[in-house]
Tab-separated table of C-alpha atoms and ligand atoms in Angstrom:
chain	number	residue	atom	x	y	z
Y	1	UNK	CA	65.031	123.448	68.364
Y	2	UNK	CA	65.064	124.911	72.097
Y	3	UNK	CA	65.970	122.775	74.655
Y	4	UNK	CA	63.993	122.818	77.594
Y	5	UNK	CA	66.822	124.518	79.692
Y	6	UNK	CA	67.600	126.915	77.593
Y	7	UNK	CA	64.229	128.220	76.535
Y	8	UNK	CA	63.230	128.351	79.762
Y	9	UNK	CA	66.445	130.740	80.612
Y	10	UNK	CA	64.673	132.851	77.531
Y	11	UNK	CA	62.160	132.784	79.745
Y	12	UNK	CA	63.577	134.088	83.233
Y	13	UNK	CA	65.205	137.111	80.850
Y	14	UNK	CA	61.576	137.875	79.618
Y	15	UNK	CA	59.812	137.641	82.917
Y	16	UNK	CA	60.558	140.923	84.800
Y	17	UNK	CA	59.541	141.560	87.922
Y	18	UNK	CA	56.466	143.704	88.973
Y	19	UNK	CA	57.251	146.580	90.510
Y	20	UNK	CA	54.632	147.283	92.425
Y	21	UNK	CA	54.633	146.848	96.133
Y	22	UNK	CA	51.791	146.234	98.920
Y	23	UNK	CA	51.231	145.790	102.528
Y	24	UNK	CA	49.048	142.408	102.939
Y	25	UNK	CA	47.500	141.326	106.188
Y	26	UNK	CA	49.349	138.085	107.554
Y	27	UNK	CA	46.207	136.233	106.751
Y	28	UNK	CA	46.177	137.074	103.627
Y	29	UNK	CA	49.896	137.002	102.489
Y	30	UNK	CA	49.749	132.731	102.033
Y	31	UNK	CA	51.191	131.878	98.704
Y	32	UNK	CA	52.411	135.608	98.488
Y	33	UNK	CA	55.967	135.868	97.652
Y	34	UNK	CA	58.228	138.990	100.549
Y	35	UNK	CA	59.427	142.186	98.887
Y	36	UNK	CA	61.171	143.317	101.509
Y	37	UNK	CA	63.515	141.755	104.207
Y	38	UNK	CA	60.958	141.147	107.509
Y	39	UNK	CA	63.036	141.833	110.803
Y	40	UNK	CA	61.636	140.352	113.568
Y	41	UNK	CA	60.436	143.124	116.291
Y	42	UNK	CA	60.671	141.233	119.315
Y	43	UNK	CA	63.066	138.331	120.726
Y	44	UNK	CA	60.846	135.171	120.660
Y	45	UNK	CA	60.282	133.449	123.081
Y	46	UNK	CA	59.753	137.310	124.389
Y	47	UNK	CA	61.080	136.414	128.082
Y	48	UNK	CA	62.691	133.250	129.366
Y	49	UNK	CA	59.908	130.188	130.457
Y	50	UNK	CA	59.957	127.130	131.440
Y	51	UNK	CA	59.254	124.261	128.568
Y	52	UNK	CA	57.156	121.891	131.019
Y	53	UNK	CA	55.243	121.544	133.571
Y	54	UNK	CA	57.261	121.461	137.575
Y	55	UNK	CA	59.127	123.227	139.994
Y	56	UNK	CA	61.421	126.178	139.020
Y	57	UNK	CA	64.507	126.011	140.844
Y	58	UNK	CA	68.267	127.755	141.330
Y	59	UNK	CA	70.829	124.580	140.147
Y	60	UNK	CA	73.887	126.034	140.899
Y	61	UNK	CA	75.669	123.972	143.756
Y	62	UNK	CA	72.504	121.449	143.291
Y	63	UNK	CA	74.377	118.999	140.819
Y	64	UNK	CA	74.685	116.748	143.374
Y	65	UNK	CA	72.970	113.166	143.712
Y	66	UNK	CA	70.821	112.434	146.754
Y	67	UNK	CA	67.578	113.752	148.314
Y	68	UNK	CA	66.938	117.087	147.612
Y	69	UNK	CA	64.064	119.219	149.694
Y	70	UNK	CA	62.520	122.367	148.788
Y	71	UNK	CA	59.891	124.751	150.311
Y	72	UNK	CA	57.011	125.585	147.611
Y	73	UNK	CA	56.969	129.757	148.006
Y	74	UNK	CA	54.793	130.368	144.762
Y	75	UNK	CA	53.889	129.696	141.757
Y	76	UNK	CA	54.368	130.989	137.974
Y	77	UNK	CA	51.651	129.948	135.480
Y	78	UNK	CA	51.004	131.393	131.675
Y	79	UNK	CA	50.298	135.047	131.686
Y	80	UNK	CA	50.368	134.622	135.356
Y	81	UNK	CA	54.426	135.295	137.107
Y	82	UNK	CA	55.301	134.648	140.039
Y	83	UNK	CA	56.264	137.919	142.405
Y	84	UNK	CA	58.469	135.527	144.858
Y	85	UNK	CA	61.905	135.411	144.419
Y	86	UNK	CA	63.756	131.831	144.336
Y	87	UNK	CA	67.212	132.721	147.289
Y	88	UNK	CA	69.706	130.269	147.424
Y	89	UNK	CA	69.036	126.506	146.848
Y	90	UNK	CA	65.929	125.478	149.542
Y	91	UNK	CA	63.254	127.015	147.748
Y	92	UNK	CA	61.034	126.195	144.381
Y	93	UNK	CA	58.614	127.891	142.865
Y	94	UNK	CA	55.619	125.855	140.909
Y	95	UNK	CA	56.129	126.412	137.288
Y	96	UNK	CA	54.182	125.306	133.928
Y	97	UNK	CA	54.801	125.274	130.714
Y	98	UNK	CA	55.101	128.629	128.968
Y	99	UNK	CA	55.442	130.721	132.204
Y	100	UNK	CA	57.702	132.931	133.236
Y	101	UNK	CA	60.681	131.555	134.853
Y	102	UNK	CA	61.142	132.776	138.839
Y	103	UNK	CA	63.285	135.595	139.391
Y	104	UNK	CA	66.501	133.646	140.465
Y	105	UNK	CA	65.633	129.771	138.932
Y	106	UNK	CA	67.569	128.563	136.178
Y	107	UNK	CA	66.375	125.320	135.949
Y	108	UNK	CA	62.631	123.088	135.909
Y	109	UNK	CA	62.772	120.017	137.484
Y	110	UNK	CA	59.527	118.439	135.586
Y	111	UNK	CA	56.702	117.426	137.907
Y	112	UNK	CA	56.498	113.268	137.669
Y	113	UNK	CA	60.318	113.480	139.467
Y	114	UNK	CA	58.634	115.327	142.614
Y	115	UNK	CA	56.936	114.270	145.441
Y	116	UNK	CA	55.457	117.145	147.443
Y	117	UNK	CA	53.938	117.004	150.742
Y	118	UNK	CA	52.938	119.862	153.099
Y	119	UNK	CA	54.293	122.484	150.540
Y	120	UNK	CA	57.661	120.581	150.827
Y	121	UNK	CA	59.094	118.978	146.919
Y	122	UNK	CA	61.233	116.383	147.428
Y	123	UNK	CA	63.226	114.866	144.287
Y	124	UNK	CA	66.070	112.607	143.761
Y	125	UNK	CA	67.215	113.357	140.614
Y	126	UNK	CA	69.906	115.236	139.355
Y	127	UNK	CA	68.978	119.265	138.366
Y	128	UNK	CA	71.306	120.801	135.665
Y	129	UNK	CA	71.052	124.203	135.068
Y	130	UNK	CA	69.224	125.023	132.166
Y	131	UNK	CA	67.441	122.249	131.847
Y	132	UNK	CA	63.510	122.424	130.429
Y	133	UNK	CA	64.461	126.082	130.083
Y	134	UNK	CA	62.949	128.230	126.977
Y	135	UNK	CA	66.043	131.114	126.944
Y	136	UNK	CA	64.103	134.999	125.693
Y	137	UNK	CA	65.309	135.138	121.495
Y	138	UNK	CA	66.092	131.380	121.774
Y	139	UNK	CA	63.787	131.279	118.267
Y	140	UNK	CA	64.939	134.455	116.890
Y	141	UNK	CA	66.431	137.276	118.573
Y	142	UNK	CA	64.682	140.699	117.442
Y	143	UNK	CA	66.308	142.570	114.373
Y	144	UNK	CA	67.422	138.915	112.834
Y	145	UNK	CA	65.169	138.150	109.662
Y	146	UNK	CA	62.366	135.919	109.926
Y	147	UNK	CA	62.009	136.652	106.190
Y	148	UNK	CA	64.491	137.141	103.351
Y	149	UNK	CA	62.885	139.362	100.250
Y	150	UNK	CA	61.502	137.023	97.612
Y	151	UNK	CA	60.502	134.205	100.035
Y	152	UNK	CA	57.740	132.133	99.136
Y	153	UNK	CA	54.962	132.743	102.567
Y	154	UNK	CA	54.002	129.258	103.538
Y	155	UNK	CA	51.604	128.931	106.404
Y	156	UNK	CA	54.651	127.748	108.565
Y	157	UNK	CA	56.739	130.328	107.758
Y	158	UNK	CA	53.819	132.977	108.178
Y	159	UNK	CA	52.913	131.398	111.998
Y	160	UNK	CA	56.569	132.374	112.806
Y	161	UNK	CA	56.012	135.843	111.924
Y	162	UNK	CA	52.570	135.753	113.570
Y	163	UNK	CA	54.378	134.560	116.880
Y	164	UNK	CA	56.177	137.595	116.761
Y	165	UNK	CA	53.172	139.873	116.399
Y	166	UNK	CA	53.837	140.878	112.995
Y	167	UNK	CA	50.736	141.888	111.204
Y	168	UNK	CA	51.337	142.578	107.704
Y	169	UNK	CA	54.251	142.216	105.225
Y	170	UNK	CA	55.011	143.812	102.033
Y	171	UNK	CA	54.359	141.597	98.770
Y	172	UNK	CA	54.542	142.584	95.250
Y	173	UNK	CA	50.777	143.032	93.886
Y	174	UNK	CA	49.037	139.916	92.347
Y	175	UNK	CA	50.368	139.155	89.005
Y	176	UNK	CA	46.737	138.861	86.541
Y	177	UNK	CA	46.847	136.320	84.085
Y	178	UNK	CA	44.484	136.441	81.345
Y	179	UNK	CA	43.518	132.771	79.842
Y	180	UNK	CA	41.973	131.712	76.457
Y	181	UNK	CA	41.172	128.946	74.831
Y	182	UNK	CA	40.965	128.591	70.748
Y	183	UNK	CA	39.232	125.985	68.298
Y	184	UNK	CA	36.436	126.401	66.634
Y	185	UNK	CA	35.748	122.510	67.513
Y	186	UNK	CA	35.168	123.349	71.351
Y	187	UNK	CA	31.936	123.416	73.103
Y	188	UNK	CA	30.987	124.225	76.904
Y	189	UNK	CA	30.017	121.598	79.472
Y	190	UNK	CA	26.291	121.556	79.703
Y	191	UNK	CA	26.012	121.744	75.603
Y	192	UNK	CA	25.495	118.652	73.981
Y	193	UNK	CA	28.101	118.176	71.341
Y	194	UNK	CA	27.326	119.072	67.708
Y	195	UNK	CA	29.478	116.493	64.963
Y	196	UNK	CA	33.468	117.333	65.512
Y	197	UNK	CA	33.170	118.986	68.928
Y	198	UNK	CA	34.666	118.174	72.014
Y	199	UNK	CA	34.240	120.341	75.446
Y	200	UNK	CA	36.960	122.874	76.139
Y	201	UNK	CA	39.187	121.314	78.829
Y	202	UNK	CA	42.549	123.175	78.947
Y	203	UNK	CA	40.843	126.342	80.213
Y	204	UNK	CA	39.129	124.298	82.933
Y	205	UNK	CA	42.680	122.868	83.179
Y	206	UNK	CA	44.423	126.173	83.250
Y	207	UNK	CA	42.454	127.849	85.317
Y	208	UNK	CA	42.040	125.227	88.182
Y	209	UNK	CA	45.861	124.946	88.575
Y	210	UNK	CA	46.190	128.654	88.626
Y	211	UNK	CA	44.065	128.806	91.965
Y	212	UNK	CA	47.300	127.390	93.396
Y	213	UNK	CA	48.931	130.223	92.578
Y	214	UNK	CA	48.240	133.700	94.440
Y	215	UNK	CA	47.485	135.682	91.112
Y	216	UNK	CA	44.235	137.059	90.163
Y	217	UNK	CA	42.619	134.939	86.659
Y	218	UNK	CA	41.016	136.270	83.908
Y	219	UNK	CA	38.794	133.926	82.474
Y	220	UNK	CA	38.670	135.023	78.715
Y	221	UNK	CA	36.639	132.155	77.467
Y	222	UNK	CA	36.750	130.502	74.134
Y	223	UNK	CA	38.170	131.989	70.978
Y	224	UNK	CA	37.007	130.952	67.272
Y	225	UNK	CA	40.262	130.020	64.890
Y	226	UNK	CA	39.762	133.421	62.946
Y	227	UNK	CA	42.909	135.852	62.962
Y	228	UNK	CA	41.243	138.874	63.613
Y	229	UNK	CA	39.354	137.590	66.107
Y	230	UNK	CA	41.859	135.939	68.089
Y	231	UNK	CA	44.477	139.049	67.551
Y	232	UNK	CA	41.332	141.886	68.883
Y	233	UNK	CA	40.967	139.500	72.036
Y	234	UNK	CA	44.784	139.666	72.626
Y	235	UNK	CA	45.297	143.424	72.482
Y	236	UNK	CA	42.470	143.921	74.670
Y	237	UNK	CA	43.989	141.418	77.028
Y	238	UNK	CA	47.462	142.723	76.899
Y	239	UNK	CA	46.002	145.956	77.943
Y	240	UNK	CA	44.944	145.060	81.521
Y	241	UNK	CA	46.877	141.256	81.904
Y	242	UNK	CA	50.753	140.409	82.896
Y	243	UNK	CA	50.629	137.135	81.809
Y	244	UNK	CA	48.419	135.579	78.372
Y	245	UNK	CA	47.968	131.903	78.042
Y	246	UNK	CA	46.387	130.715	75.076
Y	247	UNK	CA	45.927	126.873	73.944
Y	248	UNK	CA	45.839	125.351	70.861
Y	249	UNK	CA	46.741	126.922	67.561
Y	250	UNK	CA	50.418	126.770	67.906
Y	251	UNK	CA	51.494	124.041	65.600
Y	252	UNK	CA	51.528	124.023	62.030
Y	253	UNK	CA	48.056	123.278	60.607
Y	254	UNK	CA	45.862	125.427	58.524
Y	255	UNK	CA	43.680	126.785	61.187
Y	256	UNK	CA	46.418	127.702	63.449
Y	257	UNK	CA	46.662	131.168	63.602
Y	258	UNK	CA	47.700	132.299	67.147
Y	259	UNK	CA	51.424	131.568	66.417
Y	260	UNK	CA	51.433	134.425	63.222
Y	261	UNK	CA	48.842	136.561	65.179
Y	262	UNK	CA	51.381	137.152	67.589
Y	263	UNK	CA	54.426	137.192	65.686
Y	264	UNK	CA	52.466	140.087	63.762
Y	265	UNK	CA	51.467	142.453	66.488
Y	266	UNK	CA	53.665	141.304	69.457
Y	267	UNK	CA	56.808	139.519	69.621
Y	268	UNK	CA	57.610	136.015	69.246
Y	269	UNK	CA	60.645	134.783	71.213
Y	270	UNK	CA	61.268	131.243	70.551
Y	271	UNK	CA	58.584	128.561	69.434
Y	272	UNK	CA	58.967	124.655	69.543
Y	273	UNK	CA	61.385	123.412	72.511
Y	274	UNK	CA	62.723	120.158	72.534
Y	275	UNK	CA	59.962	118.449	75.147
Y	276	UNK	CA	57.177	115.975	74.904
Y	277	UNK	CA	54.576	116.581	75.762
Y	278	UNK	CA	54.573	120.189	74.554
Y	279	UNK	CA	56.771	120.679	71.193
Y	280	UNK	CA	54.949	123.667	69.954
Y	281	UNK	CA	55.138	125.720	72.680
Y	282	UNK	CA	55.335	129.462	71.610
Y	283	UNK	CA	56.533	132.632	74.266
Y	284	UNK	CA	57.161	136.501	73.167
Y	285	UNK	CA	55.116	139.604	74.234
Y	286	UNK	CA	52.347	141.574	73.472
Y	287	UNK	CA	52.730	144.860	74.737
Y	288	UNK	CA	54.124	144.498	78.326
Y	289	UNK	CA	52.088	141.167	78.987
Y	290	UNK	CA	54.470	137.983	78.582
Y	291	UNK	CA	52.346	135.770	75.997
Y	292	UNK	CA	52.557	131.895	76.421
Y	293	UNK	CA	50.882	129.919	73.305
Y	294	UNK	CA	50.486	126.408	74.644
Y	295	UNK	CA	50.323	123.512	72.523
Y	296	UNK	CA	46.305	122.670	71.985
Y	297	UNK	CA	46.268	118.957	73.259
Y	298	UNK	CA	45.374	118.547	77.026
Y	299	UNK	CA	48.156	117.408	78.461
Y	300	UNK	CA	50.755	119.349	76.217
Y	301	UNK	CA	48.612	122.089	77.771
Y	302	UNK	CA	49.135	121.169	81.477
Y	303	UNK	CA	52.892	120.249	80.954
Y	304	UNK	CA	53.845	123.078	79.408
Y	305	UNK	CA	51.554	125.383	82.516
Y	306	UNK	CA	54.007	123.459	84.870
Y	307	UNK	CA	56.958	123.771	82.938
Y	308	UNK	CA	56.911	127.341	82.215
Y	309	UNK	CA	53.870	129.586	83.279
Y	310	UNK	CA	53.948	128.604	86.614
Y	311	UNK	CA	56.949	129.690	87.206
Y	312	UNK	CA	57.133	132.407	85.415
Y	313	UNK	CA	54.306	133.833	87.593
Y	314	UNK	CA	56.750	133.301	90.127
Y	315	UNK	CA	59.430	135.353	88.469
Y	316	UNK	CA	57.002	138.196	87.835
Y	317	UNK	CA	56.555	137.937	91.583
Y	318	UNK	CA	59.651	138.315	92.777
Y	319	UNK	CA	60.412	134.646	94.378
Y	320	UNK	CA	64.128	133.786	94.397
Y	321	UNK	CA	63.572	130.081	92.455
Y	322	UNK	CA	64.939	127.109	94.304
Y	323	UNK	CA	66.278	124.118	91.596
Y	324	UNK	CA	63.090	121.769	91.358
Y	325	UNK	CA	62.587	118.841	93.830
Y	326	UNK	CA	64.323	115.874	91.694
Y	327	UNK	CA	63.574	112.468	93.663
Y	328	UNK	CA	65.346	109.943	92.770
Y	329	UNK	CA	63.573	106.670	92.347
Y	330	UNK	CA	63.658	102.757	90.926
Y	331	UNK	CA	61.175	102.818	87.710
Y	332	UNK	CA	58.942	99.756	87.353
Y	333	UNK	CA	58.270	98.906	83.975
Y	334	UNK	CA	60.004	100.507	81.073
Y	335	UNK	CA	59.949	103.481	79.394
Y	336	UNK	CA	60.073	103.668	75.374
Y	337	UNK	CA	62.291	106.955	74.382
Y	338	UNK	CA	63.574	108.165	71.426
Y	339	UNK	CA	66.499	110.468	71.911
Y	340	UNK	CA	65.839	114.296	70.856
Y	341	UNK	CA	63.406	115.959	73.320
Y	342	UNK	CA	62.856	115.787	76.570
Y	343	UNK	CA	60.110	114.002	77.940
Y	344	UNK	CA	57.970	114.350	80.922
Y	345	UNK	CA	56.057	111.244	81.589
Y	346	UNK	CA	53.253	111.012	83.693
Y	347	UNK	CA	53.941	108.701	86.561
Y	348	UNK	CA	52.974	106.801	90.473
Y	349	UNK	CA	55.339	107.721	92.679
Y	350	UNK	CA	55.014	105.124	95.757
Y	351	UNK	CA	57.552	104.131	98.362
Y	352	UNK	CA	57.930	100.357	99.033
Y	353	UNK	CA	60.327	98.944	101.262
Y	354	UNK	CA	61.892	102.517	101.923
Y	355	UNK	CA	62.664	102.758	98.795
Y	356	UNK	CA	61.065	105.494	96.201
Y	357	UNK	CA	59.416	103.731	93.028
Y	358	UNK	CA	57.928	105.285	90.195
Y	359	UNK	CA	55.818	103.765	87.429
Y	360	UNK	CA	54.604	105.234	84.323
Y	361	UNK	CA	50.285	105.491	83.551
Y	362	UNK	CA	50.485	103.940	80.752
Y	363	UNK	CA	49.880	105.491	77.046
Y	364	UNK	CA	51.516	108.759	77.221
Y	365	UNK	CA	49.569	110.344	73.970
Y	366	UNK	CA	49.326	114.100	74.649
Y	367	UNK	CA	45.358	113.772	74.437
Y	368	UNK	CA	45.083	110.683	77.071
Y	369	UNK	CA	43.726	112.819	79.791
Y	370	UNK	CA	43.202	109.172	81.177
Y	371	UNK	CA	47.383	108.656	82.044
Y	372	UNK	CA	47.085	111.769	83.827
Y	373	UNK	CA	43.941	110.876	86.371
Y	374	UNK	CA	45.953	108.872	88.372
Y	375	UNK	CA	49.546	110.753	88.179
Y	376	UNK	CA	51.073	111.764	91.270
Y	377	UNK	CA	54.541	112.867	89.611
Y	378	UNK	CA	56.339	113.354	86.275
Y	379	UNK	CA	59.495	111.214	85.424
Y	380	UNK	CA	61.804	112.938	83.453
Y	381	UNK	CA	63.443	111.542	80.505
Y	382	UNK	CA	67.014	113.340	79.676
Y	383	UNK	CA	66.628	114.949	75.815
Y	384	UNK	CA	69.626	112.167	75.144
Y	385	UNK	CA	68.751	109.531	77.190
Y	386	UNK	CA	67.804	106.070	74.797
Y	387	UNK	CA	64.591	103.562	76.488
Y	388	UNK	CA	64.361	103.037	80.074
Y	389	UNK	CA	64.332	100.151	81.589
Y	390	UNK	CA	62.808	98.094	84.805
Y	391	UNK	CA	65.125	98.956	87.568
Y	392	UNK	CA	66.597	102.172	86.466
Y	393	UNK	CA	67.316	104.720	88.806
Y	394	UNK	CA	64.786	107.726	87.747
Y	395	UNK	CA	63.890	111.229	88.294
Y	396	UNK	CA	60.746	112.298	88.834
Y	397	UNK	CA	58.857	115.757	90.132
Y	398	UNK	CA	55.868	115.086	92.447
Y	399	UNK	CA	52.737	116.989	91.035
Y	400	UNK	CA	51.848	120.254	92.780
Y	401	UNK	CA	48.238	119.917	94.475
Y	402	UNK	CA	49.144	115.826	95.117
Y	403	UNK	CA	47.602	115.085	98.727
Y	404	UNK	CA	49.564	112.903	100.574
Y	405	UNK	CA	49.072	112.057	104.341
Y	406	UNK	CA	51.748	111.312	106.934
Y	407	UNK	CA	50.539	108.197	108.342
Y	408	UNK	CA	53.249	105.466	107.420
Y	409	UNK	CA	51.157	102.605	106.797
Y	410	UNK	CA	47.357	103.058	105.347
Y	411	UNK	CA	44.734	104.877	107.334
Y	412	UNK	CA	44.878	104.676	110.688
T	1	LIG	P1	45.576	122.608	67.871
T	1	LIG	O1	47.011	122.826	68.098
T	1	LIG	O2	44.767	123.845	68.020
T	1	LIG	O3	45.316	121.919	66.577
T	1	LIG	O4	45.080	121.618	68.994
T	1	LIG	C1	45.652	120.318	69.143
T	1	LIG	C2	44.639	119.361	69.695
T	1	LIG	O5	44.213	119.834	70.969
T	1	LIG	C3	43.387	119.236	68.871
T	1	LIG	O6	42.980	117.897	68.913
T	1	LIG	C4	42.416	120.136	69.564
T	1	LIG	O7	41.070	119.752	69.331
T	1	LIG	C5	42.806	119.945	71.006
T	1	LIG	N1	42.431	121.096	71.800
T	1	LIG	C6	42.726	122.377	71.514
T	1	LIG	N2	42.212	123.206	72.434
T	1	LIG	C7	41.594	122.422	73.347
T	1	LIG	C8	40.871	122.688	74.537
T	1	LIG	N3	40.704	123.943	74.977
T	1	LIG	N4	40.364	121.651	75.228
T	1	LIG	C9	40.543	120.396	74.785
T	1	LIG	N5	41.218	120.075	73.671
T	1	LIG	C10	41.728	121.068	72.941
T	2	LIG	MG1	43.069	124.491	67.232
């Protein structure tokens, strides 16, 4: 069997990039992924300011200590210079923050360390040049990148390019990803459930963890577990989709047919990897979509969307893909693992006394949907690693879509 590392490099070889390439409004390029290198058009700050609110004045031969008197000629607000001139070392001009700095000031004494009276400030301290001054391209200095290709746009990184007036970068086009479920036990919410059902819950899973992705869903709805069935759907799909995701129907019972559907009209490039949750995973291609048959039971189902489809969506997208975020943390509690696969176990990531700690949920069956309510992480278990105990230092991947706040004790 696969391990996890090398079916997901299967993967990455499978999961070309789009080609196509679009200009997207700054507003509307959050969660895109760059396609080109942005340069930035302007030096930022665009002219040199002062960082607070004072009196702009010229340091040089001021770095003295003593009484210090200057005559207030003007003043310099945001948007608003000043047109005087600071000459020699006797005059200020009345700065705040963000404006211009005086023709001739280098320096900002800030405004609690003056005393003016009858448009004379009077200060004791001692001025440096430079000081409280924002320097022109201090941030970036135009023609320097404020954007490699294949960056992930975060809202921070977008509000630097949206300092610099940029208005809209180039992306690659939304990947569309087409999602199915199969069993002929499942049933809709709103439908009372006949003998044997259950309600379909790995397309609502599926399809709710795809809206953090910037990619355009296809809700397919369910499919029954009858070959032809399930193999028309797919070739319609494959038609107009990037990315397939089926669930259920992988492993090895009777009615699971998706597995030989594909390997039949598409092509199947590895099935079963050595994880848990998730053993039955199955990736190849139908047409020039990328098909992902995840494993039918719910949390096999959301495992193996983090594991794999997420990122290949990123891959088809162009993002350069960092390592993943491995914190290191005590676990409370043990672990039960039997050497083989590797295993992603839902877990609480908390910190107590600075320190990270992790526990596990509790039963870790691949249908306890229960174990995963409360989850804020995943602690992985090396394929070769034997039980884990209390006190042993852990890994563990916080959960995309976890809210955490930045307060460091409770609520305020
Ligand atoms: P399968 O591999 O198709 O036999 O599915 C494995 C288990 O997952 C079975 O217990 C299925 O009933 C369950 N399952 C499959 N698809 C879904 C779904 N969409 N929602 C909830 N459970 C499912
Ligand atoms: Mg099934």
């Amino acid at each position: 069997m696969l391990n996890v590392d090398l079916a997901f490099r299967k993967l990455a070889a499978l999961a070309t990039p789009v080609a196509e390439i679009e200009d997207v409004v700054l507003a509307d390029a959050v969660g895109r992924v760059s396609a080109a290198d942005v340069p930035a058009p302007i030096d930022l700050p665009p002219f040199d300011s002062s960082a607070m609110d004072g009196f702009a004045v010229n340091a040089e031969g001021l770095d003295f200590d003593g009484q210090k008197r200057f005559e207030v000629i003007d003043r310099s607000l945001a948007g608003r210079p000043a047109s005087k001139t600071i000459k020699g070392s006797t005059t200020a001009i009345r700065v705040f923050t963000g404006a211009v700095m005086p023709r001739g000031s280098d320096a900002v004494v800030v405004q609690e360390e003056v005393a003016v009276d009858g448009g004379i400030a009077h200060t004791e301290v001692r001025i440096r040049t430079e000081q409280n001054v924002r320097r022109r391209g201090q941030d970036v200095r135009r023609g320097d990148l404020v954007c490699r290709s294949g960056t992930h746009l975060t809202a921070y990184r977008l509000t630097w390019l949206a300092a610099c007036g940029i208005e809209s970068v180039p992306v690659k086009r939304r990947v569309r990803v087409a999602v199915f479920s199969t069993g002929d036990e499942l049933a809709d919410a709103g439908t009372p459930l006949a003998e044997g059902q259950i309600y379909d819950s790995n397309r609502f899973a599926l399809l709710t963890l795809l809206r953090e992705k910037a990619v355009d869903t296809m809700d397919m709805g369910r499919l029954p577990d009858r070959p032809g069935r399930i193999r028309d759907a797919l070739e319609r799909a494959a038609a107009r989709a990037d990315i397939l995701v089926t669930s259920g129907g992988v492993s090895v019972g009777t009615a699971d047919y998706v597995k030989s559907v594909v390997e039949d009209m598409g092509n199947l490039d590895f099935w079963r990897v050595a994880l848990k949750p998730g053993k039955p995973l199955a990736v190849g291609r139908i047409g020039d979509a990328l098909f992902f048959g995840l494993p039918g039971n719910p949390v096999s189902t959301i495992v193996t969307y983090l594991l794999f489809v997420a990122p290949a969506i990123d891959l088809l997208v162009g993002l350069e893909l960092a390592p993943p975020m491995m914190l290191p943390a005590v676990l409370d509690g043990d672990i039960k693992h039997s050497r083989g696969r590797r295993e992603y176990v839902r877990g609480i990531l908390r910190t107590k006394d600075g320190e990270l700690r992790v526990t596990a949920t509790g039963d870790q069956h691949s249908n306890r949907l229960a174990t995963f309510a409360d989850a804020n992480c995943l602690i992985v278990v090396d394929d070769d690693h034997g039980d884990l105990h209390e006190g042993d230092q852990v890994s563990a991947i916080v959960l995309p879509g976890v809210a955490a706040h930045p307060f460091r004790e409770g609520v305020p």
